[in-house]
XYZ file of C-alpha atoms in Angstrom:
280
model
C 124.623 -0.521 -17.888
C 121.093 0.768 -18.199
C 120.023 0.987 -21.852
C 119.152 4.498 -23.035
C 115.526 5.415 -22.524
C 115.474 6.846 -26.041
C 115.487 3.327 -27.445
C 112.122 2.715 -25.798
C 110.512 5.935 -26.979
C 109.542 5.285 -30.571
C 107.374 7.767 -32.505
C 103.734 6.734 -32.749
C 102.017 6.294 -36.097
C 99.364 8.902 -35.309
C 101.309 11.573 -33.459
C 102.807 12.635 -30.171
C 101.261 15.543 -28.343
C 102.815 17.699 -25.635
C 99.852 19.171 -23.770
C 100.549 22.121 -21.457
C 97.398 22.906 -19.511
C 95.960 23.037 -16.025
C 95.229 19.946 -13.920
C 92.602 19.312 -11.285
C 92.505 16.367 -8.904
C 88.709 16.209 -9.164
C 86.713 16.976 -12.281
C 87.524 17.383 -15.955
C 89.121 20.626 -17.091
C 92.461 21.375 -18.752
C 94.620 18.294 -19.193
C 92.033 16.125 -17.423
C 89.601 17.085 -20.193
C 92.036 16.829 -23.116
C 94.497 13.972 -22.564
C 92.076 11.041 -22.351
C 90.094 11.926 -25.519
C 93.302 12.279 -27.527
C 94.491 8.911 -26.236
C 91.187 7.389 -27.318
C 91.826 8.790 -30.794
C 95.202 7.059 -30.895
C 97.659 9.741 -29.817
C 100.511 9.490 -27.356
C 100.026 12.450 -25.019
C 102.559 13.796 -22.534
C 100.971 16.301 -20.123
C 102.687 19.171 -18.361
C 100.397 20.585 -15.692
C 100.628 24.375 -15.544
C 98.715 24.272 -12.273
C 97.662 21.477 -9.971
C 94.498 22.344 -8.075
C 92.145 20.292 -5.937
C 89.229 21.262 -8.193
C 88.396 23.933 -10.748
C 88.104 27.530 -9.636
C 84.329 27.652 -10.056
C 83.929 25.997 -6.659
C 83.757 28.136 -3.479
C 87.401 27.306 -2.725
C 90.358 25.480 -4.190
C 93.872 24.562 -3.101
C 97.016 23.703 -5.015
C 100.162 24.855 -6.744
C 101.104 26.862 -9.823
C 104.009 25.810 -12.053
C 106.440 28.692 -12.439
C 108.572 29.512 -15.460
C 111.749 27.914 -14.140
C 109.957 24.680 -13.266
C 108.527 24.536 -16.793
C 111.978 25.113 -18.276
C 113.395 22.344 -16.084
C 110.875 19.859 -17.444
C 111.575 20.852 -21.054
C 115.338 20.694 -20.497
C 115.012 17.232 -18.968
C 113.154 15.984 -22.019
C 115.638 17.608 -24.365
C 118.656 16.185 -22.529
C 117.350 12.660 -23.145
C 116.380 13.305 -26.784
C 112.709 13.004 -25.840
C 111.609 16.391 -27.115
C 110.161 15.131 -30.389
C 106.484 15.992 -30.674
C 104.258 16.298 -33.686
C 101.888 18.673 -31.878
C 101.928 21.174 -29.024
C 98.525 21.660 -27.424
C 98.007 24.572 -25.093
C 95.069 26.820 -24.314
C 97.350 29.606 -23.150
C 96.449 28.625 -19.646
C 94.842 30.401 -17.949
C 92.209 30.701 -20.643
C 91.796 34.310 -21.768
C 88.122 34.626 -20.929
C 84.504 34.015 -21.862
C 81.040 35.556 -21.543
C 82.453 39.082 -21.854
C 84.912 38.628 -18.969
C 88.701 38.391 -19.006
C 90.207 35.686 -16.807
C 93.731 37.108 -17.184
C 95.314 40.558 -16.735
C 94.516 42.731 -19.746
C 98.223 43.173 -20.553
C 98.472 39.443 -21.312
C 96.123 39.826 -24.268
C 98.810 41.660 -26.244
C 101.299 38.910 -25.388
C 98.936 36.283 -26.775
C 98.242 38.420 -29.839
C 101.861 39.282 -30.627
C 103.771 36.191 -29.452
C 101.440 33.188 -29.451
C 99.103 33.683 -32.412
C 101.873 34.086 -35.049
C 103.442 30.707 -34.191
C 100.173 28.743 -33.951
C 99.053 26.483 -36.784
C 95.467 26.330 -35.487
C 93.521 28.611 -33.158
C 90.286 27.651 -31.396
C 89.081 30.785 -29.567
C 85.565 31.334 -28.304
C 83.738 34.474 -29.454
C 85.035 36.691 -26.655
C 88.628 35.536 -27.122
C 88.425 36.060 -30.888
C 87.205 39.606 -30.292
C 90.059 40.268 -27.854
C 92.683 38.896 -30.240
C 91.399 40.796 -33.273
C 90.011 43.977 -31.724
C 86.961 43.279 -33.874
C 83.438 42.932 -32.490
C 81.556 39.865 -33.765
C 77.870 40.622 -34.142
C 77.028 38.598 -37.251
C 78.128 35.580 -39.242
C 79.994 37.848 -41.631
C 81.831 39.356 -38.679
C 82.831 35.859 -37.598
C 84.246 35.169 -41.047
C 86.142 38.451 -41.030
C 87.576 37.722 -37.571
C 88.919 34.456 -38.999
C 90.512 36.395 -41.863
C 92.226 38.749 -39.409
C 93.610 35.807 -37.450
C 94.820 34.129 -40.655
C 96.760 37.273 -41.499
C 98.535 36.961 -38.151
C 99.787 33.447 -38.932
C 97.523 30.424 -38.298
C 96.245 28.543 -41.338
C 93.317 27.025 -39.410
C 90.910 28.988 -37.227
C 87.820 27.673 -35.491
C 85.733 30.098 -33.453
C 84.059 27.488 -31.316
C 80.981 29.304 -30.059
C 79.370 32.463 -31.407
C 76.053 33.673 -30.045
C 74.165 35.463 -32.795
C 70.464 36.309 -32.542
C 69.733 33.390 -30.259
C 71.712 30.897 -32.335
C 74.953 29.178 -31.359
C 77.413 28.833 -34.226
C 80.827 27.362 -34.799
C 82.635 29.116 -37.638
C 85.690 27.451 -39.144
C 88.194 28.711 -41.683
C 91.104 27.009 -43.463
C 93.551 29.043 -45.515
C 95.435 26.376 -47.417
C 97.690 28.839 -49.268
C 98.673 32.316 -48.131
C 97.696 33.889 -51.445
C 94.272 32.200 -51.539
C 90.979 32.986 -49.875
C 90.218 30.629 -46.983
C 87.592 27.910 -47.161
C 85.002 28.798 -44.526
C 82.013 27.022 -43.011
C 79.587 27.088 -40.122
C 77.924 24.500 -37.924
C 74.690 25.444 -36.181
C 74.787 23.952 -32.688
C 71.665 23.327 -30.574
C 71.823 25.157 -27.275
C 71.725 23.022 -24.139
C 70.253 24.887 -21.159
C 73.101 24.319 -18.713
C 76.650 25.449 -17.967
C 79.451 22.901 -18.250
C 83.114 23.082 -17.263
C 85.971 21.811 -19.404
C 84.110 21.913 -22.710
C 86.496 24.364 -24.367
C 89.512 22.241 -23.463
C 87.738 19.133 -24.732
C 86.685 20.822 -27.973
C 90.232 21.964 -28.700
C 91.589 18.462 -28.087
C 88.979 16.896 -30.362
C 89.659 19.446 -33.102
C 93.370 18.692 -32.889
C 92.767 14.953 -33.009
C 90.361 14.947 -35.939
C 92.037 17.714 -37.968
C 95.270 15.728 -37.918
C 93.394 12.715 -39.296
C 91.695 14.898 -41.950
C 94.288 17.636 -42.599
C 92.577 18.934 -45.737
C 89.014 18.747 -44.414
C 88.651 21.041 -41.424
C 84.875 20.994 -41.882
C 84.757 17.203 -41.454
C 87.052 17.389 -38.426
C 84.752 19.998 -36.895
C 81.667 17.855 -37.571
C 83.238 14.921 -35.736
C 84.425 17.076 -32.828
C 81.076 18.821 -32.389
C 79.161 15.546 -32.627
C 81.273 13.978 -29.878
C 80.851 17.036 -27.690
C 77.072 17.260 -28.128
C 76.592 13.580 -27.316
C 78.732 13.949 -24.203
C 76.869 17.036 -23.017
C 73.509 15.364 -23.527
C 74.692 12.347 -21.531
C 75.864 14.670 -18.764
C 72.481 16.433 -18.669
C 70.572 13.156 -18.562
C 72.812 11.842 -15.803
C 72.200 14.875 -13.592
C 68.467 14.746 -14.228
C 68.239 11.034 -13.417
C 69.988 11.757 -10.109
C 67.341 14.370 -9.293
C 69.537 17.431 -9.837
C 68.484 20.566 -11.679
C 71.048 20.930 -14.502
C 70.603 24.708 -14.479
C 71.327 25.130 -10.763
C 75.146 24.966 -11.058
C 77.988 24.151 -13.445
C 78.048 20.494 -14.453
C 81.036 18.152 -14.384
C 81.139 16.459 -17.785
C 80.750 12.683 -18.080
C 83.961 12.081 -19.985
C 84.669 8.450 -19.099
C 81.086 7.391 -19.774
C 81.295 8.923 -23.273
C 84.235 6.942 -24.650
C 82.270 5.484 -27.560
C 81.050 8.942 -28.569
C 84.650 10.121 -28.693
C 86.039 7.143 -30.620
C 83.152 6.802 -33.052
C 80.964 9.913 -33.088
C 77.638 9.728 -34.867
C 77.648 12.842 -37.029
C 74.270 14.550 -36.769
C 75.371 18.173 -37.129
C 76.703 19.037 -40.582
C 78.977 21.831 -41.738
C 77.556 24.320 -44.227
C 80.212 25.867 -46.462
C 80.175 29.581 -47.187
C 80.423 30.507 -50.831
């Protein structure tokens, strides 16, 4: 008689993450960008690939398959039937990602689904500026606007909100907000991030994974978790830039595939050079 698989699946000390995102055979976006960093930080990660494509959609062409709703349900039911559906965290970027740079990547009617169904059940949200504006209906044109957008999202449910990239007057900011009690004002902070003159793929997925990993290790210090996540990301992006330049490529000529594997040490042990500044 085969022993039950459940006996082999013991909870990890750090956490078990179910990550539902896209997958590409080549390159690092979606689960390819998120699973490995979380494993480096000590998490067991089980990926469900919402799509499986040859490469990301920024290339001239791509081939592959899309997971439909029934196939997703089948996978969940299989886990549940074997008592394997015990996760400390669910990581998803509502694949496909809503949008960026003023452009929606999904049908506009999906925005209301995200706003009404997904946001209220999330414990942490990590939208970019455009996504935060879509979810709140509030234009972000200043730091104060970024703080207010966080407040609006808190009111919808999540206790932690990190708007990962806000372009304000030539500066790139991360604005984070942690509402520890519903009847209290949130603790808010910003990190000023140096701009790197290039376009990278998979950075949003990586940032979200790093924020999950570090915020779980420092549950009461979202600012410290953000410092560690941003520091890892900046080191990785700089390595990617240097790698392309050393190979004789112009980093600004096309989107760059991030050097994830080569940046393992920066993910495990980031050197914090960018500090959070708390708002009063």
